[in-house]
mmCIF file of C-alpha atoms and ligand atoms in Angstrom:
data_model
loop_
_atom_site.group_PDB
_atom_site.id
_atom_site.type_symbol
_atom_site.label_atom_id
_atom_site.label_comp_id
_atom_site.label_asym_id
_atom_site.label_seq_id
_atom_site.Cartn_x
_atom_site.Cartn_y
_atom_site.Cartn_z
ATOM 1 C CA UNK A 729 38.362 1.266 46.438
ATOM 2 C CA UNK A 730 35.960 2.992 48.844
ATOM 3 C CA UNK A 731 37.389 2.897 52.389
ATOM 4 C CA UNK A 732 36.037 3.412 55.892
ATOM 5 C CA UNK A 733 36.239 6.935 57.315
ATOM 6 C CA UNK A 734 39.683 7.538 58.844
ATOM 7 C CA UNK A 735 41.230 4.661 56.899
ATOM 8 C CA UNK A 736 43.526 4.805 53.853
ATOM 9 C CA UNK A 737 45.068 2.020 51.809
ATOM 10 C CA UNK A 738 48.641 2.027 50.482
ATOM 11 C CA UNK A 739 49.734 -0.571 47.961
ATOM 12 C CA UNK A 740 52.497 -2.757 49.380
ATOM 13 C CA UNK A 741 52.571 -5.473 46.690
ATOM 14 C CA UNK A 742 50.932 -4.642 43.354
ATOM 15 C CA UNK A 743 48.723 -7.215 41.622
ATOM 16 C CA UNK A 744 51.175 -7.793 38.749
ATOM 17 C CA UNK A 745 53.993 -8.664 41.199
ATOM 18 C CA UNK A 746 51.673 -11.104 42.978
ATOM 19 C CA UNK A 747 50.692 -12.754 39.696
ATOM 20 C CA UNK A 748 54.344 -13.106 38.625
ATOM 21 C CA UNK A 749 55.290 -14.643 41.965
ATOM 22 C CA UNK A 750 52.326 -17.043 41.931
ATOM 23 C CA UNK A 751 53.334 -18.213 38.432
ATOM 24 C CA UNK A 752 56.880 -18.812 39.704
ATOM 25 C CA UNK A 753 55.642 -20.772 42.737
ATOM 26 C CA UNK A 754 53.331 -22.798 40.477
ATOM 27 C CA UNK A 755 56.261 -23.798 38.248
ATOM 28 C CA UNK A 756 58.381 -24.883 41.238
ATOM 29 C CA UNK A 757 55.520 -26.883 42.725
ATOM 30 C CA UNK A 758 54.815 -28.489 39.327
ATOM 31 C CA UNK A 759 58.410 -29.742 39.147
ATOM 32 C CA UNK A 760 58.409 -30.981 42.758
ATOM 33 C CA UNK A 761 55.098 -32.882 42.477
ATOM 34 C CA UNK A 762 55.355 -34.139 38.876
ATOM 35 C CA UNK A 763 54.764 -37.809 39.762
ATOM 36 C CA UNK A 764 52.883 -37.410 43.055
ATOM 37 C CA UNK A 765 49.223 -37.246 44.089
ATOM 38 C CA UNK A 766 48.904 -33.659 45.283
ATOM 39 C CA UNK A 767 46.236 -32.226 47.570
ATOM 40 C CA UNK A 768 46.099 -28.486 48.223
ATOM 41 C CA UNK A 769 44.607 -27.704 51.623
ATOM 42 C CA UNK A 770 43.540 -24.074 51.698
ATOM 43 C CA UNK A 771 42.987 -22.392 55.037
ATOM 44 C CA UNK A 772 39.786 -20.322 54.937
ATOM 45 C CA UNK A 773 38.946 -17.645 54.530
ATOM 46 C CA UNK A 774 42.107 -15.667 53.787
ATOM 47 C CA UNK A 775 43.675 -18.054 51.267
ATOM 48 C CA UNK A 776 40.671 -18.386 48.937
ATOM 49 C CA UNK A 777 42.054 -15.961 46.323
ATOM 50 C CA UNK A 778 45.628 -17.272 46.542
ATOM 51 C CA UNK A 779 44.629 -20.932 46.197
ATOM 52 C CA UNK A 780 42.437 -20.159 43.174
ATOM 53 C CA UNK A 781 45.381 -18.557 41.342
ATOM 54 C CA UNK A 782 48.000 -21.012 42.636
ATOM 55 C CA UNK A 783 45.972 -24.095 41.640
ATOM 56 C CA UNK A 784 45.763 -22.773 38.068
ATOM 57 C CA UNK A 785 49.521 -22.108 38.000
ATOM 58 C CA UNK A 786 50.286 -25.757 38.906
ATOM 59 C CA UNK A 787 50.403 -28.164 35.992
ATOM 60 C CA UNK A 788 49.916 -31.540 37.702
ATOM 61 C CA UNK A 789 46.614 -33.269 38.567
ATOM 62 C CA UNK A 790 45.542 -32.155 42.040
ATOM 63 C CA UNK A 791 42.590 -31.974 44.387
ATOM 64 C CA UNK A 792 41.634 -29.123 46.688
ATOM 65 C CA UNK A 793 40.260 -29.342 50.208
ATOM 66 C CA UNK A 794 39.520 -26.629 52.750
ATOM 67 C CA UNK A 795 39.952 -26.153 56.470
ATOM 68 C CA UNK A 796 38.566 -23.289 58.519
ATOM 69 C CA UNK A 797 40.001 -22.471 61.912
ATOM 70 C CA UNK A 798 39.499 -19.774 64.466
ATOM 71 C CA UNK A 799 41.913 -18.571 67.043
ATOM 72 C CA UNK A 800 40.755 -18.058 70.601
ATOM 73 C CA UNK A 801 41.750 -14.869 72.370
ATOM 74 C CA UNK A 802 42.020 -11.278 71.188
ATOM 75 C CA UNK A 803 40.852 -10.807 67.625
ATOM 76 C CA UNK A 804 44.008 -9.205 66.213
ATOM 77 C CA UNK A 805 46.500 -11.390 68.092
ATOM 78 C CA UNK A 806 47.010 -15.106 67.646
ATOM 79 C CA UNK A 807 46.837 -17.134 70.862
ATOM 80 C CA UNK A 808 47.969 -20.454 69.422
ATOM 81 C CA UNK A 809 44.843 -22.127 70.745
ATOM 82 C CA UNK A 810 43.066 -23.047 67.567
ATOM 83 C CA UNK A 811 39.538 -24.361 67.078
ATOM 84 C CA UNK A 812 38.694 -26.264 63.916
ATOM 85 C CA UNK A 813 35.491 -24.879 62.418
ATOM 86 C CA UNK A 814 35.619 -26.925 59.239
ATOM 87 C CA UNK A 815 37.732 -30.051 59.008
ATOM 88 C CA UNK A 816 38.927 -31.852 55.881
ATOM 89 C CA UNK A 817 36.355 -33.623 53.711
ATOM 90 C CA UNK A 818 38.618 -36.422 52.453
ATOM 91 C CA UNK A 819 41.215 -38.876 53.740
ATOM 92 C CA UNK A 820 44.844 -37.932 53.149
ATOM 93 C CA UNK A 821 46.095 -41.538 53.057
ATOM 94 C CA UNK A 822 48.820 -41.866 50.429
ATOM 95 C CA UNK A 823 48.537 -38.215 49.403
ATOM 96 C CA UNK A 824 51.151 -35.477 49.260
ATOM 97 C CA UNK A 825 49.731 -32.411 50.955
ATOM 98 C CA UNK A 826 50.507 -28.750 50.410
ATOM 99 C CA UNK A 827 48.919 -26.486 53.026
ATOM 100 C CA UNK A 828 48.120 -23.116 51.407
ATOM 101 C CA UNK A 829 48.010 -20.142 53.760
ATOM 102 C CA UNK A 830 47.627 -16.404 53.202
ATOM 103 C CA UNK A 831 50.074 -15.138 55.825
ATOM 104 C CA UNK A 832 52.307 -16.459 58.593
ATOM 105 C CA UNK A 833 52.665 -14.108 61.534
ATOM 106 C CA UNK A 834 53.612 -15.652 64.914
ATOM 107 C CA UNK A 835 53.378 -19.107 63.306
ATOM 108 C CA UNK A 836 51.090 -20.395 66.069
ATOM 109 C CA UNK A 837 48.081 -21.072 63.814
ATOM 110 C CA UNK A 838 50.079 -22.804 61.111
ATOM 111 C CA UNK A 839 52.042 -24.815 63.660
ATOM 112 C CA UNK A 840 48.755 -26.257 64.942
ATOM 113 C CA UNK A 841 47.415 -26.925 61.437
ATOM 114 C CA UNK A 842 50.701 -28.544 60.355
ATOM 115 C CA UNK A 843 50.536 -30.955 63.314
ATOM 116 C CA UNK A 844 46.866 -31.717 62.671
ATOM 117 C CA UNK A 845 47.377 -32.445 58.970
ATOM 118 C CA UNK A 846 50.504 -34.551 59.615
ATOM 119 C CA UNK A 847 48.475 -36.756 61.972
ATOM 120 C CA UNK A 848 46.025 -37.591 59.152
ATOM 121 C CA UNK A 849 48.163 -40.121 57.275
ATOM 122 C CA UNK A 850 49.600 -38.031 54.438
ATOM 123 C CA UNK A 851 52.789 -39.247 52.722
ATOM 124 C CA UNK A 852 54.245 -35.744 53.012
ATOM 125 C CA UNK A 853 53.125 -32.318 54.229
ATOM 126 C CA UNK A 854 54.580 -29.025 53.049
ATOM 127 C CA UNK A 855 53.524 -25.423 53.523
ATOM 128 C CA UNK A 856 53.040 -22.629 50.990
ATOM 129 C CA UNK A 857 52.320 -19.119 52.249
ATOM 130 C CA UNK A 858 51.834 -16.015 50.131
ATOM 131 C CA UNK A 859 53.121 -13.675 52.841
ATOM 132 C CA UNK A 860 55.533 -14.083 55.737
ATOM 133 C CA UNK A 861 56.072 -11.634 58.593
ATOM 134 C CA UNK A 862 59.354 -13.268 59.623
ATOM 135 C CA UNK A 863 60.167 -10.726 62.342
ATOM 136 C CA UNK A 864 57.014 -11.738 64.274
ATOM 137 C CA UNK A 865 57.697 -15.466 64.499
ATOM 138 C CA UNK A 866 57.193 -17.137 67.910
ATOM 139 C CA UNK A 867 57.339 -20.789 66.844
ATOM 140 C CA UNK A 868 59.468 -22.221 64.072
ATOM 141 C CA UNK A 869 57.267 -23.474 61.273
ATOM 142 C CA UNK A 870 58.696 -24.578 57.925
ATOM 143 C CA UNK A 871 57.474 -22.425 55.031
ATOM 144 C CA UNK A 872 58.625 -24.483 52.041
ATOM 145 C CA UNK A 873 57.198 -22.159 49.371
ATOM 146 C CA UNK A 874 56.973 -18.465 50.115
ATOM 147 C CA UNK A 875 55.567 -15.559 48.115
ATOM 148 C CA UNK A 876 56.900 -12.452 49.869
ATOM 149 C CA UNK A 877 58.479 -11.522 53.175
ATOM 150 C CA UNK A 878 56.816 -8.370 54.517
ATOM 151 C CA UNK A 879 57.477 -6.025 57.448
ATOM 152 C CA UNK A 880 55.441 -6.074 60.640
ATOM 153 C CA UNK A 881 52.435 -4.191 59.287
ATOM 154 C CA UNK A 882 48.775 -5.110 59.067
ATOM 155 C CA UNK A 883 47.884 -5.870 55.465
ATOM 156 C CA UNK A 884 44.682 -6.501 53.521
ATOM 157 C CA UNK A 885 43.674 -7.496 50.005
ATOM 158 C CA UNK A 886 44.114 -10.557 47.785
ATOM 159 C CA UNK A 887 41.938 -12.517 50.230
ATOM 160 C CA UNK A 888 43.061 -10.842 53.459
ATOM 161 C CA UNK A 889 40.551 -8.756 55.398
ATOM 162 C CA UNK A 890 39.989 -6.372 58.206
ATOM 163 C CA UNK A 891 36.576 -7.108 59.701
ATOM 164 C CA UNK A 892 35.680 -8.945 56.467
ATOM 165 C CA UNK A 893 36.449 -5.901 54.266
ATOM 166 C CA UNK A 894 38.968 -5.582 51.398
ATOM 167 C CA UNK A 895 39.299 -9.290 50.541
ATOM 168 C CA UNK A 896 38.514 -8.412 46.895
ATOM 169 C CA UNK A 897 41.408 -5.951 46.431
ATOM 170 C CA UNK A 898 43.761 -7.244 43.696
ATOM 171 C CA UNK A 899 46.811 -5.728 45.465
ATOM 172 C CA UNK A 900 48.155 -6.387 48.968
ATOM 173 C CA UNK A 901 47.816 -3.079 50.832
ATOM 174 C CA UNK A 902 48.730 -1.693 54.198
ATOM 175 C CA UNK A 903 45.936 -0.035 56.158
ATOM 176 C CA UNK A 904 46.839 3.452 57.327
ATOM 177 C CA UNK A 905 44.632 4.921 60.055
ATOM 178 C CA UNK A 906 44.432 8.701 60.491
HETATM 179 P P1 5GP B 1110 49.662 -16.463 63.403
HETATM 180 O O1 5GP B 1110 49.058 -17.606 64.144
HETATM 181 O O2 5GP B 1110 50.771 -16.858 62.463
HETATM 182 O O3 5GP B 1110 50.099 -15.369 64.346
HETATM 183 O O4 5GP B 1110 48.502 -15.779 62.598
HETATM 184 C C1 5GP B 1110 48.142 -16.154 61.331
HETATM 185 C C2 5GP B 1110 46.784 -15.582 60.992
HETATM 186 O O5 5GP B 1110 46.629 -14.239 61.535
HETATM 187 C C3 5GP B 1110 46.629 -15.436 59.499
HETATM 188 O O6 5GP B 1110 46.129 -16.611 58.904
HETATM 189 C C4 5GP B 1110 45.679 -14.263 59.381
HETATM 190 O O7 5GP B 1110 44.353 -14.724 59.513
HETATM 191 C C5 5GP B 1110 45.994 -13.400 60.601
HETATM 192 N N1 5GP B 1110 46.907 -12.307 60.245
HETATM 193 C C6 5GP B 1110 48.180 -12.133 60.659
HETATM 194 N N2 5GP B 1110 48.716 -11.006 60.152
HETATM 195 C C7 5GP B 1110 47.746 -10.443 59.391
HETATM 196 C C8 5GP B 1110 47.690 -9.244 58.588
HETATM 197 O O8 5GP B 1110 48.633 -8.450 58.456
HETATM 198 N N3 5GP B 1110 46.509 -9.013 57.952
HETATM 199 C C9 5GP B 1110 45.430 -9.834 58.039
HETATM 200 N N4 5GP B 1110 44.326 -9.500 57.381
HETATM 201 N N5 5GP B 1110 45.452 -10.959 58.805
HETATM 202 C C10 5GP B 1110 46.599 -11.265 59.449
#
């Protein structure tokens, strides 16, 4: 893909590995939610590609809702102070919720979202994240279903961006600046 001047992309997780892992996660989630009313809550914008593939890999009836949040503070660092830009459209009463996230870094954003969703009357709340930068964690947040653990590097693709670019890459790539 065309890149910005002074920027190069290196594939970290190829598309076929992502697809295989998503299929595997879908099968596990199907077994765990066989007889339950499942709602996927995708966190915009980064998880829009992941949730589209994951939803189709899950073989139980489900609904999908979206939340959009923004983090106050410096743009590349999470502050833990989260503002809800788009809240849920539907009640979670009696539902089993799976929060679908693109990446967990410090855990501050997801920790806030987890608390918010749990306060909305769901029967259960679990978390599924495609990527996990475990070495960066500042608050413990339970990631029940995980795609890949990755090193502390800034990644793009498969929904993830840098300044809104590269979300449409099929692979997860690291951005190398020269
Ligand atoms: P946390 O609150 O866990 O520190 O930050 C989570 C959010 O930071 C993610 O939802 C994502 O928006 C952003 N983020 C963290 N690491 C990366 C990364 O390597 N690449 C991209 N594109 N966003 C990231």
